[in-house]
PDB file of C-alpha atoms in Angstrom:
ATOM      1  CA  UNK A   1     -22.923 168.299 -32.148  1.00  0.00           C
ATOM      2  CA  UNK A   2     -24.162 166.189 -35.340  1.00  0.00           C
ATOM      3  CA  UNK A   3     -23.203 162.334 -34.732  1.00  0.00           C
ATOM      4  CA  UNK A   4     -20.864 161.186 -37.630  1.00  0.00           C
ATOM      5  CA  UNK A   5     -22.568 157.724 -39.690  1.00  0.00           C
ATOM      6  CA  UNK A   6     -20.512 155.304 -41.777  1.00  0.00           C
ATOM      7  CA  UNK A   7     -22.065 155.007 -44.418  1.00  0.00           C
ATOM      8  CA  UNK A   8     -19.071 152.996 -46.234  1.00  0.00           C
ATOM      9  CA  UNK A   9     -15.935 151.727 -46.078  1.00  0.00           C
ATOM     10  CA  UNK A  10     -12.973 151.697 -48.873  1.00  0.00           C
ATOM     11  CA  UNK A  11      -9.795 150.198 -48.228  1.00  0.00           C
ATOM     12  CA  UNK A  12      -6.855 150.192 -50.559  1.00  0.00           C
ATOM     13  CA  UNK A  13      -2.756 149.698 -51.051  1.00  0.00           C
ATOM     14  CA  UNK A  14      -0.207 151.415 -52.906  1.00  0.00           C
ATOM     15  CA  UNK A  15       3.042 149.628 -54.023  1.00  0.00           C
ATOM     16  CA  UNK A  16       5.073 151.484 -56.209  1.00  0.00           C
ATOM     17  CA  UNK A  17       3.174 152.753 -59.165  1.00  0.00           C
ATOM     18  CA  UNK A  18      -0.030 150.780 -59.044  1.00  0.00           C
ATOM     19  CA  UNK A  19      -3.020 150.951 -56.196  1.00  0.00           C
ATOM     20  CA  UNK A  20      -4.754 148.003 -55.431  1.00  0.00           C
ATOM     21  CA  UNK A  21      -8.368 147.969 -54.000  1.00  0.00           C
ATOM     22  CA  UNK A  22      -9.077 145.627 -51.576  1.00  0.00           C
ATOM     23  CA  UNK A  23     -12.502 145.792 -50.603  1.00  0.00           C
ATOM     24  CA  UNK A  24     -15.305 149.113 -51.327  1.00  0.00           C
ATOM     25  CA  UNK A  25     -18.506 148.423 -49.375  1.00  0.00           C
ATOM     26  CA  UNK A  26     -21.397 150.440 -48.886  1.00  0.00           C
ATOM     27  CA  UNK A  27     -24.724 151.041 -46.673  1.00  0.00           C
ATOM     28  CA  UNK A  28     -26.785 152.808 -48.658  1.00  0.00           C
ATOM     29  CA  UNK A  29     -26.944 151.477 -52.312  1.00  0.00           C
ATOM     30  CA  UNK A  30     -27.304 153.503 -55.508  1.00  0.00           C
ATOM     31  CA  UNK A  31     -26.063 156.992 -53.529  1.00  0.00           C
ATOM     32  CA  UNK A  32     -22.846 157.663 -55.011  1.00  0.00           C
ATOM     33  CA  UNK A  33     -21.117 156.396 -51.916  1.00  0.00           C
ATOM     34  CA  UNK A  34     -19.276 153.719 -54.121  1.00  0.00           C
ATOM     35  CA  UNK A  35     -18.719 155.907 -56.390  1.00  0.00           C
ATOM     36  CA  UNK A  36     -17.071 158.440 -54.164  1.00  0.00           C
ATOM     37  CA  UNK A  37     -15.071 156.438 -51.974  1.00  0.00           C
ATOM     38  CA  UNK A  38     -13.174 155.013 -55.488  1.00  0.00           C
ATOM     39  CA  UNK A  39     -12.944 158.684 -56.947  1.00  0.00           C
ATOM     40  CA  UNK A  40     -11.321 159.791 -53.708  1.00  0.00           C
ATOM     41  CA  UNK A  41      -8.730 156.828 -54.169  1.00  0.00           C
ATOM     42  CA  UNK A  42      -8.298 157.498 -57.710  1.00  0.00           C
ATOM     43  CA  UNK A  43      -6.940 160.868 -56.996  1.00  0.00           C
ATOM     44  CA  UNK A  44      -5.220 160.091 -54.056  1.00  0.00           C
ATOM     45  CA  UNK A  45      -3.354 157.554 -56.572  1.00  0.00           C
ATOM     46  CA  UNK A  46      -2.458 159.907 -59.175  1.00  0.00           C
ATOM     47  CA  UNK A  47      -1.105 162.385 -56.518  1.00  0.00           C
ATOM     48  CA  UNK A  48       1.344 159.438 -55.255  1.00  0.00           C
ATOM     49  CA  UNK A  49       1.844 158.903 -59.633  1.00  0.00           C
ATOM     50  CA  UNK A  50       0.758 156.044 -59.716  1.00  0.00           C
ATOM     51  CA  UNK A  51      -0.090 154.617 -63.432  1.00  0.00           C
ATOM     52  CA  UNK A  52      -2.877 151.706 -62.755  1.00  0.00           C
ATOM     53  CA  UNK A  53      -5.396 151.083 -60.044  1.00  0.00           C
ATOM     54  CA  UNK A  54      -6.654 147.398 -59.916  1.00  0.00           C
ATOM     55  CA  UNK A  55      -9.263 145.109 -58.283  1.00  0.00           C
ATOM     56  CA  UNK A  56     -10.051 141.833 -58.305  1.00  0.00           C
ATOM     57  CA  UNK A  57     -14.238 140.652 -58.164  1.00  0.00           C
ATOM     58  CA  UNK A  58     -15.501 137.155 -58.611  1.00  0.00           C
ATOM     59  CA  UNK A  59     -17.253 135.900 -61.016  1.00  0.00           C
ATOM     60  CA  UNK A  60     -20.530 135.456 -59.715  1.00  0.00           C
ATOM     61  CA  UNK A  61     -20.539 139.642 -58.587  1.00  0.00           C
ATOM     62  CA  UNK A  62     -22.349 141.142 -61.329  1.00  0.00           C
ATOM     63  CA  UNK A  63     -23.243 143.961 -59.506  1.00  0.00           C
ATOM     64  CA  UNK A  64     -19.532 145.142 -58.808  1.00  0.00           C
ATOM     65  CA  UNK A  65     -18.303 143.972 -62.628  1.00  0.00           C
ATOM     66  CA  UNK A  66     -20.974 146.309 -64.234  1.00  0.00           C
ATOM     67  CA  UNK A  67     -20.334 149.313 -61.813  1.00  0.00           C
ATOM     68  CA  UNK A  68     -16.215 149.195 -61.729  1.00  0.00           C
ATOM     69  CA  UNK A  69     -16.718 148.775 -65.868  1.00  0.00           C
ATOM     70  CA  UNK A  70     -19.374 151.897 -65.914  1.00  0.00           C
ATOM     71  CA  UNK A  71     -16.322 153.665 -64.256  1.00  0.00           C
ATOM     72  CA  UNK A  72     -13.560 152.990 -66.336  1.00  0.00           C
ATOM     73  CA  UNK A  73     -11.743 149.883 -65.365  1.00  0.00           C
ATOM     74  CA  UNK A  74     -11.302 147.123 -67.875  1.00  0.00           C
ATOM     75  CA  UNK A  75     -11.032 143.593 -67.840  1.00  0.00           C
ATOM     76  CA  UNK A  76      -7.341 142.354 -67.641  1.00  0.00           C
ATOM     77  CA  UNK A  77      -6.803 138.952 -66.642  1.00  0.00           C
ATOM     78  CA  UNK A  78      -9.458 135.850 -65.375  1.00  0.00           C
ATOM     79  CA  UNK A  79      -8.139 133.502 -62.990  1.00  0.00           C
ATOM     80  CA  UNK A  80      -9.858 130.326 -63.554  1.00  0.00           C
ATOM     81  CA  UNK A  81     -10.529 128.381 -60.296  1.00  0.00           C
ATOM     82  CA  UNK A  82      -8.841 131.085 -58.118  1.00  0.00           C
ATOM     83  CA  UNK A  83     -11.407 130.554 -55.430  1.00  0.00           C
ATOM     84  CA  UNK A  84     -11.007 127.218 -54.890  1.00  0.00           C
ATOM     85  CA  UNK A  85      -7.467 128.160 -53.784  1.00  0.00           C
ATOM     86  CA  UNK A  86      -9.102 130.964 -51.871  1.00  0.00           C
ATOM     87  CA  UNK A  87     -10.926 127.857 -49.727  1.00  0.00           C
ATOM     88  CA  UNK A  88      -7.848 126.843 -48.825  1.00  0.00           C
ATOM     89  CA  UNK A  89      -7.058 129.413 -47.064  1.00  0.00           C
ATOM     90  CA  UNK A  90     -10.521 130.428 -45.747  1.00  0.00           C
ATOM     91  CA  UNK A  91     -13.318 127.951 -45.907  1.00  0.00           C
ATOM     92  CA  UNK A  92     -16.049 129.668 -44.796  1.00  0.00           C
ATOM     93  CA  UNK A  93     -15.926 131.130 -48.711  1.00  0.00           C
ATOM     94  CA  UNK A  94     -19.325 129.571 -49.711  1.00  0.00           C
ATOM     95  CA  UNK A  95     -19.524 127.989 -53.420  1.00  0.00           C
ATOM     96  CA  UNK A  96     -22.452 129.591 -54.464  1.00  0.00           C
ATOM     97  CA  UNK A  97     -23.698 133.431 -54.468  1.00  0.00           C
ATOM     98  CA  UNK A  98     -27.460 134.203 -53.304  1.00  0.00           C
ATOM     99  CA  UNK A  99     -27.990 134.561 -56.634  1.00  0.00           C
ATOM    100  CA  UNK A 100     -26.813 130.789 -58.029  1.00  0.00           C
ATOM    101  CA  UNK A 101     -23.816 131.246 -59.661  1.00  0.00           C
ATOM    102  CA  UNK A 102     -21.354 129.540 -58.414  1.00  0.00           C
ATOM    103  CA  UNK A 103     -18.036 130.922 -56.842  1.00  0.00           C
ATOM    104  CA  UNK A 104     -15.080 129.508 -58.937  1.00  0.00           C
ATOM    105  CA  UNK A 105     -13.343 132.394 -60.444  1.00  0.00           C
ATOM    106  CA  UNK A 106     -10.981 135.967 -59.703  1.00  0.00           C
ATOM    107  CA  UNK A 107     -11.561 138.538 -62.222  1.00  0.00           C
ATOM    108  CA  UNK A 108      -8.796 141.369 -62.184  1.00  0.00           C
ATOM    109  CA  UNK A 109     -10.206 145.080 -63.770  1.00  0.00           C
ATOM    110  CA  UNK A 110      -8.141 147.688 -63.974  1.00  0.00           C
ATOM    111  CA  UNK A 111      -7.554 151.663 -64.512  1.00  0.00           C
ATOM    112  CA  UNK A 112      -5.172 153.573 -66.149  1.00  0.00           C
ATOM    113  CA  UNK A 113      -4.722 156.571 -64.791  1.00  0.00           C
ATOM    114  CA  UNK A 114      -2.159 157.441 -67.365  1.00  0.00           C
ATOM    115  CA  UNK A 115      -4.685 158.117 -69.961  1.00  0.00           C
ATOM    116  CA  UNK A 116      -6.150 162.067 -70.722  1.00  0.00           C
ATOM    117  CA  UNK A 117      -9.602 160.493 -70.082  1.00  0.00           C
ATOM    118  CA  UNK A 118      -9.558 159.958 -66.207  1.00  0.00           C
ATOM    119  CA  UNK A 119     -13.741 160.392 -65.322  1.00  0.00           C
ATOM    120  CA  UNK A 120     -16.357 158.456 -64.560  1.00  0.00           C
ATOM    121  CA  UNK A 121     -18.108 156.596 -67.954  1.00  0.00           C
ATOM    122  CA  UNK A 122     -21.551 157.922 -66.440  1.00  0.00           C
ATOM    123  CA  UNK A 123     -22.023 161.111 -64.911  1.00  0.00           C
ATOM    124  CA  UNK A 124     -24.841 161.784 -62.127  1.00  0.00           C
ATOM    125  CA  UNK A 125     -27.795 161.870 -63.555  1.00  0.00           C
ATOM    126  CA  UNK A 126     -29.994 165.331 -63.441  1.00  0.00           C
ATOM    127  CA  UNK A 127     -32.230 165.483 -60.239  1.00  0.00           C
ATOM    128  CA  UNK A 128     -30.245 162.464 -58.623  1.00  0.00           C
ATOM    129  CA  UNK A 129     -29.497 161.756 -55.478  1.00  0.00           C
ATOM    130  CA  UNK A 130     -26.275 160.551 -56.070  1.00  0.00           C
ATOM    131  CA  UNK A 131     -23.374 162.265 -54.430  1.00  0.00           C
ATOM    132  CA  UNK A 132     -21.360 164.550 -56.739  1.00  0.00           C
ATOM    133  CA  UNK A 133     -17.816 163.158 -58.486  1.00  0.00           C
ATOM    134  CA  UNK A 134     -15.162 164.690 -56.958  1.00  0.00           C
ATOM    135  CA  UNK A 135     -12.629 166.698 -59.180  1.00  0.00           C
ATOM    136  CA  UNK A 136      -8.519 165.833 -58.836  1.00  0.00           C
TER     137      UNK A 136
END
């Protein structure tokens, strides 16, 4: 019997018409895995019609603002300062990233999955590894 390996983790809410993602994390980077965890929610959202899906990043993530924008979501609102509310709360939060930006703001992106054009904005590339987009 094969072993089973996490190789990510997505978790997510659904209130009413809109899913919210909470957190998408993954092992092995530039494999799809991102890619396919959010898919899978994005149909699992438009099965329970919902219109939106939404996330919230901070500002110093580059990495997940250019990949949730390569697949579709726009930005929607910035929330200036959010974090230092966040340290409130939780002050382990540290105030700046590995890569020296500090950690000050919430940026919310989000999908409409109302729209006729519900795919990725870039498609596997030919000969990748990346996993294959799933179909709704």
């Amino acid at each position: 019997m094969k072993k089973a390996i996490i190789k990510g983790l997505i978790t997510y809410f659904i209130a009413g018409n809109e899913c919210e993602v909470v957190s998408l994390d993954s092992i092995a980077k530039y494999k799809g895995i991102g890619s396919l965890f959010l898919k899978e929610v994005e149909c699992v959202s438009k099965r329970k019609q919902c219109k939106s899906i939404k996330l919230i990043t901070t500002n110093d993530n580059m990495r997940a603002f250019m990949f949730d924008q390569k697949r579709g979501y726009t930005l929607a609102m910035l929330y200036v300062n959010a974090v230092e509310k966040a340290r409130k709360i939780k002050p382990e939060i540290p105030f700046a990233a590995d890569n020296g930006i500090p950690i000050r703001d919430e940026i919310l992106l989000v999908k409409d999955l109302t729209s006729s054009v519900f795919r990725f904005a870039r498609e596997k590339p030919h000969g990748s590894n990346a996993a294959t987009p799933l179909k709704c």
